[in-house]
Coordinates of C-alpha atoms in Angstrom, one line a residue:
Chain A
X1181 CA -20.9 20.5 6.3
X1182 CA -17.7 19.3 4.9
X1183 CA -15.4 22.6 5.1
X1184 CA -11.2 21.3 3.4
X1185 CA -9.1 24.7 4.0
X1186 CA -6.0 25.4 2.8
X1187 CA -5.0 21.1 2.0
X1188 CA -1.7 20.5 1.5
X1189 CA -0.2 16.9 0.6
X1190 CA 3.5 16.0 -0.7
X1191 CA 4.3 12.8 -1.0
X1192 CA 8.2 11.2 -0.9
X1193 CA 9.1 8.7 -3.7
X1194 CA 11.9 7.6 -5.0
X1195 CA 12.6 10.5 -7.4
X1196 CA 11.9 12.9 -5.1
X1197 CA 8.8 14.8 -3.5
X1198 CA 5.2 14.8 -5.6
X1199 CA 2.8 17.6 -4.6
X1200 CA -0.5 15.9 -4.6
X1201 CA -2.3 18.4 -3.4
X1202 CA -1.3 22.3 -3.0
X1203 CA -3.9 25.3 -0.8
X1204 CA -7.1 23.2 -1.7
X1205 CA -9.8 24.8 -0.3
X1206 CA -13.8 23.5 -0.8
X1207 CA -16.7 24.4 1.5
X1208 CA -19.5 21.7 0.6
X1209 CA -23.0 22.3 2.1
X1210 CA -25.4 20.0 3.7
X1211 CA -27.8 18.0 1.0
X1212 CA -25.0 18.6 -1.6
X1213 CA -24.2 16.6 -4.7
X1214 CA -20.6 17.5 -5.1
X1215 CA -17.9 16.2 -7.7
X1216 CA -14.4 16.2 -7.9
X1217 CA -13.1 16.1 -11.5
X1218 CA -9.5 15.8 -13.6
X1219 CA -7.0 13.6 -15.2
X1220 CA -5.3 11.0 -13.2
X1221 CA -2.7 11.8 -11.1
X1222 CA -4.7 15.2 -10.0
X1223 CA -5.4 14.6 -6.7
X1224 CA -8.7 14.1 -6.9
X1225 CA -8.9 10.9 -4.3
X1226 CA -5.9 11.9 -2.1
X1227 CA -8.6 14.5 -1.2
X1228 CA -11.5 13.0 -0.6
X1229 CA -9.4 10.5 1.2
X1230 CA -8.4 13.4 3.1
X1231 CA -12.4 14.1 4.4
X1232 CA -11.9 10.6 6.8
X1233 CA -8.6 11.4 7.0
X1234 CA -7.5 8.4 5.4
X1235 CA -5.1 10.5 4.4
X1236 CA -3.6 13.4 6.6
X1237 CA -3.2 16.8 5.3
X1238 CA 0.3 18.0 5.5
X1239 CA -1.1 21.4 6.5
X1240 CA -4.7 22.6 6.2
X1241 CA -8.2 21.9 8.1
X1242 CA -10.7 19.5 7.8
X1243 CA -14.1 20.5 9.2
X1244 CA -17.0 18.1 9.1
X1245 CA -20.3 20.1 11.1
X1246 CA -17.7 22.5 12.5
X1247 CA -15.7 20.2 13.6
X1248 CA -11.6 19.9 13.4
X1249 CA -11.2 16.0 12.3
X1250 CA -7.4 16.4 12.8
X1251 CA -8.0 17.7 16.2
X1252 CA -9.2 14.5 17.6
X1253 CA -7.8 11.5 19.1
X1254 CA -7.7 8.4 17.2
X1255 CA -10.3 6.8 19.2
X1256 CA -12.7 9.3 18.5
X1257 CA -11.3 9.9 14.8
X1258 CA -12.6 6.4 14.7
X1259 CA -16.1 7.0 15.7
X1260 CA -16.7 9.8 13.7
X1261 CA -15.5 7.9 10.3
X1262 CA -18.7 5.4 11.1
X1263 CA -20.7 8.3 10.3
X1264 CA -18.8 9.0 7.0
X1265 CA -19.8 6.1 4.2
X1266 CA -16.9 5.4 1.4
X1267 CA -17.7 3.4 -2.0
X1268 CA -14.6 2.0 -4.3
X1269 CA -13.6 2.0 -7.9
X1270 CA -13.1 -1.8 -6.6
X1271 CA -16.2 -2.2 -4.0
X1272 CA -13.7 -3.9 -1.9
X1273 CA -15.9 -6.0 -0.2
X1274 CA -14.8 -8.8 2.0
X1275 CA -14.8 -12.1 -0.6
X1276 CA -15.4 -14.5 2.8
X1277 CA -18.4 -13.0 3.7
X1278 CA -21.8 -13.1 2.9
X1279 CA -23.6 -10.4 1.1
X1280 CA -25.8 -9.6 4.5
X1281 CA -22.3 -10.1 6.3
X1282 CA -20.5 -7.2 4.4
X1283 CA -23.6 -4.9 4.6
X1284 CA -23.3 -5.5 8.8
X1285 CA -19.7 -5.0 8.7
X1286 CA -19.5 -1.2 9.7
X1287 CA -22.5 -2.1 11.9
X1288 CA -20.4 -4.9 13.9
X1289 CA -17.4 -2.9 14.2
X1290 CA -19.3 0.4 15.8
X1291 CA -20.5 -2.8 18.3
X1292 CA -24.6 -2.2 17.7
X1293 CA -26.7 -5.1 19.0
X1294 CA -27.6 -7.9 16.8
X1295 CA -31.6 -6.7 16.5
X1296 CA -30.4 -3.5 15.1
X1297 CA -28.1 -4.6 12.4
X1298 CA -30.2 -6.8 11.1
X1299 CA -32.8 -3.9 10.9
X1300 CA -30.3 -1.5 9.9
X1301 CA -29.3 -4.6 6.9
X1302 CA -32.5 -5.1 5.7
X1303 CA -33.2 -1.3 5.0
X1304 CA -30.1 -0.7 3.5
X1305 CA -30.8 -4.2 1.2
X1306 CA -33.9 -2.5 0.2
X1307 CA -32.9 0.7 -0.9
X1308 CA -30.6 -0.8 -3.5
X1309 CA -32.7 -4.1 -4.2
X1310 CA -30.7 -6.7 -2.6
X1311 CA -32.7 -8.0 0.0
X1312 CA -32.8 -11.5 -2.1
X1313 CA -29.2 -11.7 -2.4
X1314 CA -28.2 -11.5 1.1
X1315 CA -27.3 -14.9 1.5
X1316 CA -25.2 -14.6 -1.4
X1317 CA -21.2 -14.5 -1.5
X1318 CA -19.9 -11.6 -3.6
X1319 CA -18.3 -14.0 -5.9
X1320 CA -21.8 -14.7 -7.5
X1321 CA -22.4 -11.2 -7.8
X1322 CA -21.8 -8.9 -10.9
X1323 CA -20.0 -5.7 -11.0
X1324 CA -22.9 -3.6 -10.5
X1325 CA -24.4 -6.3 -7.8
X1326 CA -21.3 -5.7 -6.1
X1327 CA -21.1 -1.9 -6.0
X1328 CA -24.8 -1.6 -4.5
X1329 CA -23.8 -4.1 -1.9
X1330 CA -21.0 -1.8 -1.3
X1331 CA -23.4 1.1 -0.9
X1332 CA -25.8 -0.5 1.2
X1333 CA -22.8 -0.9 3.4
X1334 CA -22.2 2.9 3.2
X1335 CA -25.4 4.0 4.3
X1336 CA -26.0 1.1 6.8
X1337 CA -24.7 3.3 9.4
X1338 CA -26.9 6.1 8.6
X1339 CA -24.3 8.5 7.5
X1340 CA -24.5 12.2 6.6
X1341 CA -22.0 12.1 4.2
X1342 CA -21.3 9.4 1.4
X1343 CA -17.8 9.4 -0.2
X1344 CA -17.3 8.1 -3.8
X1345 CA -13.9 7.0 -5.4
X1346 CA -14.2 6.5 -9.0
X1347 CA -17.3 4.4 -7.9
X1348 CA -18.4 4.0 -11.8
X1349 CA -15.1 3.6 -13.3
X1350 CA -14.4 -0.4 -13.5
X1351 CA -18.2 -0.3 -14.9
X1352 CA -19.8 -0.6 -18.1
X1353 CA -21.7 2.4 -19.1
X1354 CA -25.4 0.6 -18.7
X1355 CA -24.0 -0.4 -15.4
X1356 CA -22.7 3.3 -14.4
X1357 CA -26.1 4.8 -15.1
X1358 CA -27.4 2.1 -12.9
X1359 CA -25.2 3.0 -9.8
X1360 CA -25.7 6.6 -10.7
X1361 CA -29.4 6.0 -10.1
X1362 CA -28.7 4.7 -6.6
X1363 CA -26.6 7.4 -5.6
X1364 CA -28.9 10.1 -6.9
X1365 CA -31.6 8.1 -4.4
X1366 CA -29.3 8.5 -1.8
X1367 CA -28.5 12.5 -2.1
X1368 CA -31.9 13.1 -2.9
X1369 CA -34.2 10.3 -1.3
X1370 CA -32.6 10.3 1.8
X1371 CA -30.5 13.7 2.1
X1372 CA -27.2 12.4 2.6
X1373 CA -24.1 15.0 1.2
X1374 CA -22.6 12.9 -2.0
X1375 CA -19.5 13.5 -2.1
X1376 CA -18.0 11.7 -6.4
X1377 CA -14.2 12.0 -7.6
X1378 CA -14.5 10.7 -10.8
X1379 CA -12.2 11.6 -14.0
X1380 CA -16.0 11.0 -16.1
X1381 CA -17.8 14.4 -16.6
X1382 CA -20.7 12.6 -17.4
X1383 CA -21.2 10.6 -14.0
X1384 CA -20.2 13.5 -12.7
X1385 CA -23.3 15.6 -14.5
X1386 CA -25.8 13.0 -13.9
X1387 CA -26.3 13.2 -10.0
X1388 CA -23.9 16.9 -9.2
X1389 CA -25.2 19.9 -8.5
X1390 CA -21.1 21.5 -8.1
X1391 CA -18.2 20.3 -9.7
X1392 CA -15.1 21.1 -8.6
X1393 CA -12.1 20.8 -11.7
X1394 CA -8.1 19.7 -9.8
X1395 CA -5.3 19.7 -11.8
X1396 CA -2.1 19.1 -11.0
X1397 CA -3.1 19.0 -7.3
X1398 CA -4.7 22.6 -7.4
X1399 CA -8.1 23.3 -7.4
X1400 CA -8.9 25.1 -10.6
X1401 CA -12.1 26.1 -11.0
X1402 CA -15.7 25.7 -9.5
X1403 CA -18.5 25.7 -11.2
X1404 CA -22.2 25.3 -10.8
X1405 CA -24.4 22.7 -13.1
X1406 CA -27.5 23.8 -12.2
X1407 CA -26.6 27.2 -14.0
X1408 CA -27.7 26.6 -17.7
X1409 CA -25.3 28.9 -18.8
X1410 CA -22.5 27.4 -17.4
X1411 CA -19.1 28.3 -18.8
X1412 CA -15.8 26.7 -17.7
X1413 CA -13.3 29.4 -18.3
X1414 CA -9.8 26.7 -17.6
X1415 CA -8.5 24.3 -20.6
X1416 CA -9.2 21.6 -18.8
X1417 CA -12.8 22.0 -17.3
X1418 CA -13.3 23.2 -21.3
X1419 CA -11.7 19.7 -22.2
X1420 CA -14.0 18.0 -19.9
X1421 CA -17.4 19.6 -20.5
X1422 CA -16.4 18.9 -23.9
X1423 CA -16.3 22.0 -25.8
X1424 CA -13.4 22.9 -27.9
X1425 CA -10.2 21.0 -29.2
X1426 CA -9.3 19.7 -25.8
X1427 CA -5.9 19.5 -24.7
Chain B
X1118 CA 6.8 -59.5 5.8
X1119 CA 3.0 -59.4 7.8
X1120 CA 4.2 -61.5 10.5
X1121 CA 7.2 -59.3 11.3
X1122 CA 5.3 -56.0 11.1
X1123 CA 2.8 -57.8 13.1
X1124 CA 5.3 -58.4 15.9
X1125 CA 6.7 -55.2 15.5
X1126 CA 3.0 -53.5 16.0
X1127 CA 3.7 -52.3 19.7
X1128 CA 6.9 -50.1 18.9
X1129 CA 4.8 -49.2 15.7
X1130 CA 2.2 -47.9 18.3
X1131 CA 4.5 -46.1 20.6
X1132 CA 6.5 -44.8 17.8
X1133 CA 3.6 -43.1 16.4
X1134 CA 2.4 -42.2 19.2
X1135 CA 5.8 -39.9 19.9
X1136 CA 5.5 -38.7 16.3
X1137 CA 2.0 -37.4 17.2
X1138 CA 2.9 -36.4 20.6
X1139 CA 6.2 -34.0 19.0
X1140 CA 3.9 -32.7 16.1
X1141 CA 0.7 -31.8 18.6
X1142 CA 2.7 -29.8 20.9
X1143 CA 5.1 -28.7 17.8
X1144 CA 2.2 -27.3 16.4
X1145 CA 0.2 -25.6 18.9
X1146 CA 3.6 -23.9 19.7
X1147 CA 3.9 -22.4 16.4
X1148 CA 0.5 -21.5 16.0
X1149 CA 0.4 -20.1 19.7
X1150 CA 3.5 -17.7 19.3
X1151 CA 3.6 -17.9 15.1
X1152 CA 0.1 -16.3 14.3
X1153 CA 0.9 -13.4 16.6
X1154 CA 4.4 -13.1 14.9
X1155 CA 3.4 -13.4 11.9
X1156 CA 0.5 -10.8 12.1
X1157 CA 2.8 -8.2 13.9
X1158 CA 5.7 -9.1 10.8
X1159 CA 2.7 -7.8 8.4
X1160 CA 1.4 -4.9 10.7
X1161 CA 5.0 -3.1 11.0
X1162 CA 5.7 -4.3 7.6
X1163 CA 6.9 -0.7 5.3
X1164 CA 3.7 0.4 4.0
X1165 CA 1.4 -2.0 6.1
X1166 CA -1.6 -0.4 9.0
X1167 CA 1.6 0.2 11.4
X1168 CA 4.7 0.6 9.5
X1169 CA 7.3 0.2 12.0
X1170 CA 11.0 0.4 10.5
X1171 CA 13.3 -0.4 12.8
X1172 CA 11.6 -2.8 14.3
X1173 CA 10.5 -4.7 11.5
X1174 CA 14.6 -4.8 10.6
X1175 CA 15.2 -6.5 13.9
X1176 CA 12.7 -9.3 13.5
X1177 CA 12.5 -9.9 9.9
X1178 CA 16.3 -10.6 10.4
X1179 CA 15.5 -12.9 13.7
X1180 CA 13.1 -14.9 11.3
X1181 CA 15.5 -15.0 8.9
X1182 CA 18.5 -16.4 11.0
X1183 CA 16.3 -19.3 13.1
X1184 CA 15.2 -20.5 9.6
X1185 CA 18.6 -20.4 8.0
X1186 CA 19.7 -23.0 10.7
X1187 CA 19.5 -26.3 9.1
X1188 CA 17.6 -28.3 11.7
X1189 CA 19.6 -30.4 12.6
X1190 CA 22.8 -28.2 13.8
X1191 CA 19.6 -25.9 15.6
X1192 CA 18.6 -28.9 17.9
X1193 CA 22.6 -29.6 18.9
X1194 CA 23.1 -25.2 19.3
X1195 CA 20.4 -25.0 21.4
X1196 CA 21.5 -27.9 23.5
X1197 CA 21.9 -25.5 26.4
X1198 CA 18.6 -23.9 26.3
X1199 CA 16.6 -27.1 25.9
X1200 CA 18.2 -28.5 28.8
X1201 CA 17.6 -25.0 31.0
X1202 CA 14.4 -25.4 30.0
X1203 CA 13.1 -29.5 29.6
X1204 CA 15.3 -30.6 32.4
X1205 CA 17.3 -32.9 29.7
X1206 CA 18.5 -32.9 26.3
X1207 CA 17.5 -35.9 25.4
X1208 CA 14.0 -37.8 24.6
X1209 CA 10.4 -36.8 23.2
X1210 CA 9.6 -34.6 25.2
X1211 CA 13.1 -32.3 25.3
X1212 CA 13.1 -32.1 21.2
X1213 CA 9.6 -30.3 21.0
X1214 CA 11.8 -27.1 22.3
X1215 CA 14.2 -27.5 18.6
X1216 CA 11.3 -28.4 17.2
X1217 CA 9.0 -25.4 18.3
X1218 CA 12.0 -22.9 17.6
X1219 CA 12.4 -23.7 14.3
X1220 CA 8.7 -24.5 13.5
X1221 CA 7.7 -20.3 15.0
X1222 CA 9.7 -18.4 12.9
X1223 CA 8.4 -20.9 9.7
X1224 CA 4.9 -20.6 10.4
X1225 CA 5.3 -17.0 11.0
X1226 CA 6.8 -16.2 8.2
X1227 CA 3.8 -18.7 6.0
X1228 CA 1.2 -16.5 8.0
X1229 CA 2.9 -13.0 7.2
X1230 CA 2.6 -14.1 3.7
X1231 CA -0.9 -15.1 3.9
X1232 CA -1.5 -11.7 4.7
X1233 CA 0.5 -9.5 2.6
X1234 CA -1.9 -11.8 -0.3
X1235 CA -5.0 -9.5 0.9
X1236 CA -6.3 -7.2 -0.7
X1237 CA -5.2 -4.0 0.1
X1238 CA -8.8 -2.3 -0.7
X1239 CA -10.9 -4.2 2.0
X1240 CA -8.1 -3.3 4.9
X1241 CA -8.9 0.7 3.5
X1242 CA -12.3 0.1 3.5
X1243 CA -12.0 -1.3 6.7
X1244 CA -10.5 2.0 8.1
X1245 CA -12.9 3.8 6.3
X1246 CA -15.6 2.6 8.6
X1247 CA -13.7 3.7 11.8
X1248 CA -12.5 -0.1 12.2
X1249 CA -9.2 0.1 15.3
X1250 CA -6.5 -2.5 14.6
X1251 CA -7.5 -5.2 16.9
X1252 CA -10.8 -5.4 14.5
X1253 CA -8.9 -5.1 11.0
X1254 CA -6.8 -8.0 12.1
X1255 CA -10.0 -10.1 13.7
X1256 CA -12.5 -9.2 11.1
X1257 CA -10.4 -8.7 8.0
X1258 CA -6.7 -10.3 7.9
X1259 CA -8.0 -13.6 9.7
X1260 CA -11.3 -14.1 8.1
X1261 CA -10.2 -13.2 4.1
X1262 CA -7.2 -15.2 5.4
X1263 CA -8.0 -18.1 6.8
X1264 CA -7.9 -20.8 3.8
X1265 CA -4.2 -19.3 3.5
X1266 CA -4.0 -19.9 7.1
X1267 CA -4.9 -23.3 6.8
X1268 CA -3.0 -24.1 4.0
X1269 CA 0.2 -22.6 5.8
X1270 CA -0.7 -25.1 8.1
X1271 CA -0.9 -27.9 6.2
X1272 CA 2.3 -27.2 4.8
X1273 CA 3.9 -26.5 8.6
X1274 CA 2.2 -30.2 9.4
X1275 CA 4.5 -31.6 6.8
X1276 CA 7.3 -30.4 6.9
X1277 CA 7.6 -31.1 10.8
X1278 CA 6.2 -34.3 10.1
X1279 CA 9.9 -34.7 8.1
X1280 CA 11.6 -33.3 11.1
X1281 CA 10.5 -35.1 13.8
X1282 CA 12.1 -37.6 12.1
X1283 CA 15.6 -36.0 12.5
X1284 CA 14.3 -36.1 16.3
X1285 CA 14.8 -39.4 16.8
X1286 CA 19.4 -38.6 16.7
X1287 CA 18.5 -37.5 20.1
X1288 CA 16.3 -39.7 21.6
X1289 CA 13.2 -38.3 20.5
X1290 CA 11.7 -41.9 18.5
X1291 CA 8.9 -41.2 16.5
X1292 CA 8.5 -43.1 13.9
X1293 CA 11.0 -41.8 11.5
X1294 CA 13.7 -43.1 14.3
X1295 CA 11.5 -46.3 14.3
X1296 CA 12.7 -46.5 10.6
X1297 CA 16.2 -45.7 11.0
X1298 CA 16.3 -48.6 13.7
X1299 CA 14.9 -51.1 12.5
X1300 CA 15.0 -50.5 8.5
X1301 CA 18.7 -49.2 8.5
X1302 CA 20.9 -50.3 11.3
X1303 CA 19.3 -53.9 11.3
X1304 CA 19.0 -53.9 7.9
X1305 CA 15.1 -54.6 7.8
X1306 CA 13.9 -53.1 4.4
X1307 CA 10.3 -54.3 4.3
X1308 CA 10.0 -52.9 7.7
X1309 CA 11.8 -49.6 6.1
X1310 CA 9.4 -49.8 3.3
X1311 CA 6.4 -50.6 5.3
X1312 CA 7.2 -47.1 7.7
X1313 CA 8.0 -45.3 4.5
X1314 CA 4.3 -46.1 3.3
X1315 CA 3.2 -45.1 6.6
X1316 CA 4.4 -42.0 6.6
X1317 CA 3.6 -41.3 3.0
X1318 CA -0.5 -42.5 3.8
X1319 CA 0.1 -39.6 6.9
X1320 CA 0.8 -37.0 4.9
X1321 CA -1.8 -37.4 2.3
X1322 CA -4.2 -37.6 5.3
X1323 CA -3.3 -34.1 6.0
X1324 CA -2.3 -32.9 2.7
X1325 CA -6.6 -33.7 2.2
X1326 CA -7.6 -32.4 5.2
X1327 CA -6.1 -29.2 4.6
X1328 CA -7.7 -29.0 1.1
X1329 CA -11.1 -29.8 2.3
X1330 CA -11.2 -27.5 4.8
X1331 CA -9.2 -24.7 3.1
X1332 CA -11.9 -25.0 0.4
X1333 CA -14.8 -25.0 2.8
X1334 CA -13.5 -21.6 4.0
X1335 CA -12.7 -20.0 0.8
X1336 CA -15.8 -18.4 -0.8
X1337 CA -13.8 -16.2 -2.8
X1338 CA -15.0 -18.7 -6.1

């Protein structure tokens, strides 16, 4: 479904040239639950960024159903991001408009009629229990309010893939488990490959089956969390699973 | 003093009636060609949706020079051009052309600045959902903009307001010539201080419009 080979990204600062990302390759399958996890500064959302190609890869492929995203024209690049949903550490919803207005957003800009985004709002509402707060501005909303309003957006557009960036992490922990609910519901209710970076192993171990450990811009290690027996063999997947003295 | 502003009413009338005349077509001017500016100034802005070097270097330096001039050495420099293009140097309507040149860059600059002010999250996000650049400025700059917007022009309303004023050296009247005829050369200072009050009750007008409607806009609190 989501196939990254070879990734490379260097970016140019001031003090020189920072390899954020270096030969990451990932093949994520349909249905999966699929986390990105390391210290800050590991590369972790330069990558995902690079699935929408938000980010271009240096070098490398992105594949989404077979196909090469970096191959395409903008105008069709453009039309194949409606059909990949993103959530934010900061929601980033629009603060002028209303909560049914954000949740249409992706809706109005692929042009759909207005009969169908209002269908399309309403389910979306309802998945993450919203449908009261529509008329709302996100200014009245909390944290948490705001995040599902954010992933109501995401899946508006029916997407096959859901991208997460730290979507937990300006949350308190009653909060997180509460978003981590929803985007279990999503991967598992309605199908739709979850795609978490998140530096918290334990968001991470709530709602992934696969979690993929970066450092430094590589991709150390790969491991599977439906395996009982799992057993990180790097420092820092050790560090983050918790075992040990950590680093 | 009532009796003498009372007599003076008609050139109150026409003077305020250039004053409104200079401002209306002042302003449409820089809205017309200073939004656009303005929104292309953030666009190819380094690290904005179309970074665009060079060419920002070019224009952010234009912007820079017009709004150096101070206005009044603008309206005589651009003597030439105004004629070329009014017909005549002189009178109301030949001093909306300093006016308008000076007002662009300004306004441009107000918008620009209205927009750098947003968030850069919502523009990604905005991307994110396959949005094309026509949309991200329709749907995003302009709408989580527009009490900035408003309050850039408020502020563009005042400030021409104070120089349509310097207008009237060329002929333009308005009624800050008004005051400089009557008030200063024939030495009239309740008519000065009656104009004076007139101006000040015009700009709290719009100083309170632009509040209002700012606020009615902003749903950010």
């Amino acid at each position: 479904m989501i196939e990254l080979k070879g990734i490379n990204k260097t970016y140019q600062t001031a003090n020189g040239s920072i390899k954020a990302l270096e030969n990451v390759s990932v093949d994520i399958g349909p249905g999966k639950a699929w986390g990105f996890i390391g210290l800050s500064g590991a590369g972790k959302s330069t990558l995902l960024r690079c699935v929408n190609l938000l980010e271009r890869p240096d070098s490398g492929t992105v594949l989404i159903d077979g196909e090469d995203l970096m191959a395409l024209n903008s105008k069709t690049l453009l039309r194949r991001r409606q059909r990949i949903g993103m959530i934010f550490q900061h929601f980033n919803l629009l603060a002028n408009c209303s909560v049914f207005e954000n949740v249409a957003f992706p809706l109005s800009i692929a042009k759909l009629s207005k009969n169908r985004i209002r269908e399309l709002v309403g389910e979306s509402l309802d998945i993450v229990n919203l449908s009261d707060r529509a008329k709302d501005y996100p200014a009245k909303l909390s944290g948490g309010q705001k995040q599902r309003v954010a992933i109501a957006r995401a899946i508006a557009m029916e997407p096959k893939i859901l991208l997460c960036d730290e979507p937990t992490s300006a949350l308190d922990p009653q909060t997180t488990s509460v978003i981590l609910e929803y985007l279990k519901k999503v991967n598992q209710g309605l199908g739709i490959t979850v795609v978490l970076v998140t530096h918290e192993m334990e968001a991470a171990r709530k709602i992934c089956d696969t979690v993929s450990v970066l450092e430094h811009g590589r991709l150390v290690e790969t491991l599977s969390l439906s395996d009982p027996a799992v057993d990180p063999q790097s420092v820092l997947a050790r560090h983050l699973f918790g075992y040990g003295a950590g680093i | 003093m009532m009796d003498r502003i009372i007599e003076l009413a008609p050139q109150i009338n026409k003077a305020l009636g250039q004053t409104f005349y200079m401002m209306f077509w002042t302003l449409g001017a820089a809205g017309v060609v200073g939004i656009p500016l303005g929104t292309l100034l953030y666009l190819i802005r380094p690290g904005s949706v179309m970074e665009r070097r060079f060419p920002y270097l070019v224009l952010d330096a234009i912007v820079n020079i017009v709004r150096s001039f101070p206005f009044l050495i603008l309206m005589v420099a651009i003597i030439p051009f105004t004629r070329l293009v009014m017909g005549s140097s002189l009178g109301t309507r030949a001093v909306i052309v300093p006016l308008s040149i000076s007002a662009i860059p300004d306004f441009a600059r107000l918008v620009e600045q209205v927009l750098v002010e947003i968030d850069r999250g919502v523009i990604e996000m905005a991307k994110s959902v396959g949005a094309n650049t026509r949309q991200i400025i329709v749907s995003v700059l302009y709408r989580e903009g527009r009490s900035g917007i408003v309050g850039a022009i408020t502020m563009i309303t005042v400030s021409f307001l104070s120089y349509s004023t310097v207008a009237g050296l060329v002929g333009g009247g308005g009624i800050g010539d008004f005051a400089i005829r009557y008030g200063y050369y024939r030495y009239e200072p309740a008519v000065m201080a009656f104009t004076v009050a007139l101006i000040i009750i015009l700009v709290q007008i719009i100083q309170t419009l632009g509040r209002v409607i700012g606020r009615a806009l902003d749903k950010r609190i």
